[in-house]
CSV table of C-alpha atoms in Angstrom, one decimal:
chain,number,residue,atom,x,y,z
A,199,GLU,CA,80.5,-48.3,8.6
A,200,ILE,CA,81.6,-48.0,5.0
A,201,VAL,CA,80.5,-44.8,3.3
A,202,LEU,CA,79.9,-44.9,-0.4
A,203,THR,CA,80.1,-41.5,-2.2
A,204,GLN,CA,78.6,-41.3,-5.7
A,205,SER,CA,79.4,-38.6,-8.2
A,206,PRO,CA,78.2,-36.6,-9.9
A,207,ALA,CA,74.9,-36.1,-8.1
A,208,THR,CA,73.2,-35.3,-11.4
A,209,LEU,CA,74.4,-36.2,-14.9
A,210,SER,CA,72.7,-34.4,-17.8
A,211,LEU,CA,73.1,-36.2,-21.1
A,212,SER,CA,71.2,-36.9,-24.3
A,213,PRO,CA,70.1,-40.3,-25.8
A,214,GLY,CA,73.0,-42.0,-27.6
A,215,GLU,CA,75.7,-40.4,-25.3
A,216,ARG,CA,77.9,-42.4,-23.0
A,217,ALA,CA,77.3,-42.1,-19.2
A,218,THR,CA,80.0,-42.7,-16.6
A,219,LEU,CA,78.9,-42.9,-13.0
A,220,SER,CA,81.4,-43.1,-10.1
A,221,CYS,CA,81.1,-44.7,-6.7
A,222,ARG,CA,83.9,-44.3,-4.1
A,223,ALA,CA,84.2,-46.4,-0.9
A,224,SER,CA,85.6,-45.0,2.3
A,225,GLN,CA,87.8,-48.1,2.6
A,226,SER,CA,88.6,-51.1,0.4
A,227,ILE,CA,85.6,-53.3,-0.4
A,228,SER,CA,87.4,-55.7,-2.8
A,229,ASN,CA,84.8,-56.2,-5.6
A,230,PHE,CA,81.8,-56.5,-3.3
A,231,LEU,CA,79.8,-53.8,-5.0
A,232,ALA,CA,76.4,-53.8,-6.8
A,233,TRP,CA,74.7,-51.2,-8.9
A,234,TYR,CA,70.9,-50.6,-9.1
A,235,GLN,CA,68.6,-48.6,-11.3
A,236,GLN,CA,65.5,-46.9,-9.9
A,237,LYS,CA,62.8,-45.2,-11.9
A,238,PRO,CA,60.1,-43.0,-10.3
A,239,GLY,CA,57.5,-44.9,-8.4
A,240,GLN,CA,59.3,-48.2,-8.9
A,241,ALA,CA,61.5,-50.5,-6.9
A,242,PRO,CA,65.2,-50.7,-7.6
A,243,ARG,CA,66.5,-53.1,-10.2
A,244,LEU,CA,69.8,-55.0,-9.9
A,245,LEU,CA,72.1,-54.1,-12.8
A,246,ILE,CA,75.6,-55.2,-11.8
A,247,TYR,CA,76.8,-57.4,-9.0
A,248,ASP,CA,80.4,-58.1,-7.7
A,249,ALA,CA,81.5,-54.9,-9.5
A,250,SER,CA,81.4,-56.2,-13.1
A,251,ASN,CA,78.8,-59.0,-13.5
A,252,ARG,CA,75.7,-58.1,-15.3
A,253,ALA,CA,72.5,-59.4,-13.7
A,254,THR,CA,70.1,-61.6,-15.6
A,255,GLY,CA,68.4,-59.7,-18.5
A,256,ILE,CA,70.5,-56.6,-18.2
A,257,PRO,CA,71.5,-55.2,-21.6
A,258,ALA,CA,75.1,-55.3,-22.6
A,259,ARG,CA,75.3,-51.4,-22.8
A,260,PHE,CA,75.6,-51.5,-19.0
A,261,SER,CA,79.0,-52.4,-17.7
A,262,GLY,CA,80.7,-52.1,-14.3
A,263,SER,CA,84.4,-51.9,-13.4
A,264,GLY,CA,86.7,-51.2,-10.5
A,265,SER,CA,87.9,-52.8,-7.3
A,266,GLY,CA,89.2,-51.6,-3.9
A,267,THR,CA,87.7,-48.2,-3.4
A,268,ASP,CA,86.9,-46.8,-6.9
A,269,PHE,CA,84.1,-48.2,-9.1
A,270,THR,CA,82.4,-47.1,-12.3
A,271,LEU,CA,79.1,-47.9,-14.0
A,272,THR,CA,79.2,-47.1,-17.7
A,273,ILE,CA,76.2,-47.0,-20.0
A,274,SER,CA,77.7,-47.1,-23.4
A,275,SER,CA,74.9,-45.4,-25.4
A,276,LEU,CA,71.9,-44.0,-23.4
A,277,GLU,CA,68.5,-45.2,-24.4
A,278,PRO,CA,65.4,-43.2,-23.4
A,279,GLU,CA,64.5,-45.8,-20.7
A,280,ASP,CA,67.9,-45.4,-19.0
A,281,PHE,CA,67.1,-42.0,-17.5
A,282,ALA,CA,66.7,-42.8,-13.9
A,283,VAL,CA,68.6,-42.8,-10.5
A,284,TYR,CA,71.4,-45.2,-10.0
A,285,TYR,CA,72.7,-46.5,-6.6
A,286,CYS,CA,75.7,-48.4,-5.6
A,287,GLN,CA,75.7,-50.8,-2.6
A,288,GLN,CA,78.5,-52.6,-0.8
A,289,ARG,CA,78.4,-55.9,1.0
A,290,TYR,CA,82.0,-56.3,2.0
A,291,ASN,CA,81.8,-55.1,5.6
A,292,TRP,CA,78.5,-55.5,7.3
A,293,PRO,CA,76.3,-54.9,9.1
A,294,PRO,CA,75.3,-52.4,8.0
A,295,LEU,CA,75.0,-52.9,4.3
A,296,THR,CA,75.3,-49.4,2.8
A,297,PHE,CA,74.2,-47.6,-0.3
A,298,GLY,CA,75.6,-44.6,-2.0
A,299,GLY,CA,73.5,-41.4,-2.2
A,300,GLY,CA,72.6,-41.9,-5.9
A,301,THR,CA,73.3,-40.4,-9.2
A,302,LYS,CA,70.4,-39.0,-11.3
A,303,VAL,CA,70.8,-39.4,-15.0
A,304,GLU,CA,68.6,-36.9,-16.7
A,305,ILE,CA,68.0,-35.6,-20.2
B,169,GLN,CA,55.8,-66.1,-11.2
B,170,VAL,CA,58.8,-65.0,-9.2
B,171,GLN,CA,57.7,-62.1,-7.0
B,172,LEU,CA,57.6,-60.4,-3.6
B,173,VAL,CA,54.5,-58.6,-2.5
B,174,GLU,CA,54.5,-56.4,0.6
B,175,SER,CA,51.6,-55.4,2.6
B,176,GLY,CA,50.7,-53.8,6.0
B,177,GLY,CA,51.8,-50.2,5.4
B,178,GLY,CA,49.6,-47.3,6.4
B,179,VAL,CA,49.4,-44.2,8.6
B,180,VAL,CA,50.3,-44.6,12.2
B,181,GLN,CA,50.8,-42.3,15.2
B,182,PRO,CA,54.2,-41.8,16.7
B,183,GLY,CA,54.9,-44.4,19.4
B,184,ARG,CA,52.5,-47.0,17.9
B,185,SER,CA,53.3,-50.3,16.2
B,186,LEU,CA,52.9,-51.7,12.7
B,187,ARG,CA,53.7,-55.1,11.2
B,188,LEU,CA,54.7,-55.4,7.5
B,189,SER,CA,54.5,-58.7,5.6
B,190,CYS,CA,56.2,-59.8,2.4
B,191,ALA,CA,54.7,-62.8,0.5
B,192,ALA,CA,57.2,-64.6,-1.7
B,193,SER,CA,56.4,-66.8,-4.7
B,194,GLY,CA,58.1,-68.5,-7.6
B,195,PHE,CA,61.3,-69.5,-5.8
B,196,ILE,CA,62.5,-71.6,-2.9
B,197,PHE,CA,62.0,-69.0,-0.2
B,198,SER,CA,63.6,-71.1,2.5
B,199,SER,CA,66.9,-71.1,0.6
B,200,TYR,CA,67.5,-67.3,0.6
B,201,GLY,CA,68.4,-64.6,3.0
B,202,MET,CA,65.9,-61.8,3.0
B,203,HIS,CA,66.2,-58.1,3.8
B,204,TRP,CA,64.1,-55.0,4.4
B,205,VAL,CA,65.3,-51.8,2.8
B,206,ARG,CA,63.5,-48.4,3.1
B,207,GLN,CA,63.4,-45.1,1.3
B,208,ALA,CA,62.2,-41.9,2.9
B,209,PRO,CA,60.3,-39.5,0.6
B,210,GLY,CA,62.7,-38.0,-1.9
B,211,LYS,CA,65.7,-39.7,-0.3
B,212,GLY,CA,68.0,-42.6,-1.1
B,213,LEU,CA,68.0,-46.3,-0.1
B,214,GLU,CA,68.6,-47.3,3.5
B,215,TRP,CA,69.2,-50.9,4.6
B,216,VAL,CA,67.0,-51.9,7.6
B,217,ALA,CA,67.4,-55.5,8.5
B,218,VAL,CA,68.3,-59.0,7.4
B,219,THR,CA,67.3,-62.6,8.3
B,220,PHE,CA,69.3,-65.6,7.2
B,221,PHE,CA,67.7,-68.2,5.0
B,222,ASP,CA,66.9,-70.4,8.0
B,223,GLY,CA,66.1,-67.6,10.4
B,224,SER,CA,69.1,-68.4,12.5
B,225,ASN,CA,70.5,-64.9,12.5
B,226,GLU,CA,69.3,-61.4,12.1
B,227,TYR,CA,71.0,-58.0,12.0
B,228,TYR,CA,69.7,-54.5,12.1
B,229,ALA,CA,70.6,-50.9,11.2
B,230,ASP,CA,71.5,-48.9,14.3
B,231,SER,CA,68.5,-46.6,13.5
B,232,VAL,CA,66.0,-49.4,14.1
B,233,LYS,CA,67.8,-51.7,16.6
B,234,GLY,CA,65.7,-52.4,19.6
B,235,ARG,CA,62.5,-51.2,18.0
B,236,PHE,CA,62.1,-53.3,14.8
B,237,THR,CA,62.1,-57.1,14.6
B,238,ILE,CA,62.6,-59.1,11.4
B,239,SER,CA,61.3,-62.6,11.2
B,240,ARG,CA,60.2,-65.2,8.6
B,241,ASP,CA,57.9,-68.2,8.3
B,242,ASN,CA,59.4,-70.5,5.8
B,243,SER,CA,56.3,-72.7,5.9
B,244,LYS,CA,54.2,-69.7,4.7
B,245,ASN,CA,56.9,-68.2,2.4
B,246,THR,CA,56.5,-64.9,4.2
B,247,LEU,CA,58.8,-62.3,5.7
B,248,TYR,CA,57.8,-59.9,8.4
B,249,LEU,CA,58.9,-56.7,9.9
B,250,GLN,CA,57.5,-55.8,13.3
B,251,MET,CA,57.9,-52.1,13.9
B,252,ASN,CA,57.4,-50.8,17.4
B,253,SER,CA,57.9,-47.3,18.9
B,254,LEU,CA,57.6,-45.7,15.5
B,255,ARG,CA,59.0,-42.3,14.9
B,256,ALA,CA,58.4,-39.6,12.3
B,257,GLU,CA,61.8,-40.5,10.8
B,258,ASP,CA,60.6,-44.0,10.1
B,259,THR,CA,58.3,-42.6,7.4
B,260,ALA,CA,59.3,-44.3,4.2
B,261,VAL,CA,58.5,-46.9,1.5
B,262,TYR,CA,59.6,-50.2,2.8
B,263,TYR,CA,60.8,-52.8,0.4
B,264,CYS,CA,61.6,-56.5,1.0
B,265,ALA,CA,64.4,-57.9,-1.1
B,266,LYS,CA,65.9,-61.3,-1.8
B,267,VAL,CA,69.6,-62.0,-2.0
B,268,LEU,CA,71.2,-63.3,-5.2
B,269,TYR,CA,72.8,-66.4,-3.8
B,270,SER,CA,71.1,-69.2,-1.9
B,271,TYR,CA,72.5,-70.5,1.4
B,272,GLY,CA,75.1,-67.8,1.3
B,273,SER,CA,76.2,-65.2,3.9
B,274,SER,CA,72.9,-63.4,3.3
B,275,ALA,CA,74.9,-60.2,2.5
B,276,ASP,CA,74.6,-60.2,-1.3
B,277,ALA,CA,73.2,-58.1,-4.0
B,278,PHE,CA,69.5,-57.9,-4.1
B,279,ASP,CA,68.1,-59.5,-7.3
B,280,LEU,CA,64.4,-59.4,-6.5
B,281,TRP,CA,62.5,-56.5,-4.9
B,282,GLY,CA,58.9,-56.1,-3.9
B,283,GLN,CA,56.9,-53.1,-5.1
B,284,GLY,CA,57.1,-51.5,-1.6
B,285,THR,CA,54.6,-50.6,1.1
B,286,LYS,CA,54.3,-47.0,2.4
B,287,VAL,CA,54.5,-46.3,6.1
B,288,THR,CA,53.7,-42.8,7.3
B,289,VAL,CA,54.2,-41.9,11.0
B,290,SER,CA,52.3,-38.8,11.8
B,291,SER,CA,50.1,-37.5,14.6
């Protein structure tokens, strides 16, 4: 089973700042990584698929990069609505599909 | 309107059964693999099971294998999760989710999620 480790667990930032979230895989997963945003009481929302492709309707301030074992989600300038929990997910080696433990972006 | 709507959650005693449903609309349901993902209170996301677009294959997390069964009725645009021998650790919000690509491997990013249905296993 591929383990995804997200860091940091919590990121404390202010609106307008840049957020950099990390996801590390226990073995190479090529570019088969997705990022999701989840707000309290809501379902997750797909942000990025295949490491760097923005999903439909996702603002350009969200970008993804990386391949192999190290991946990054960058939010170039935080908007108030971006404060949420972010999860990465791999689909390279399955089952099982696996998620990271999440990074909470807080004010 | 493109959406997934889950139902069937509730409070159930350990060892009992429950069946969840997920009604799909606004897209060609029979073209996409479908998954169940759960989230225990205050915890992260855990993948549960997948069924291929045509129902030809299904896979499960080890934590539910032998107890849960995923199925689909493409004529009714509905996904199911039959949960037997429920345990306290199955307590979670259960989401159904659609994969991004049609007719693919069914292991894709999830581009559409339902709102979730809450299952509580407690005596």
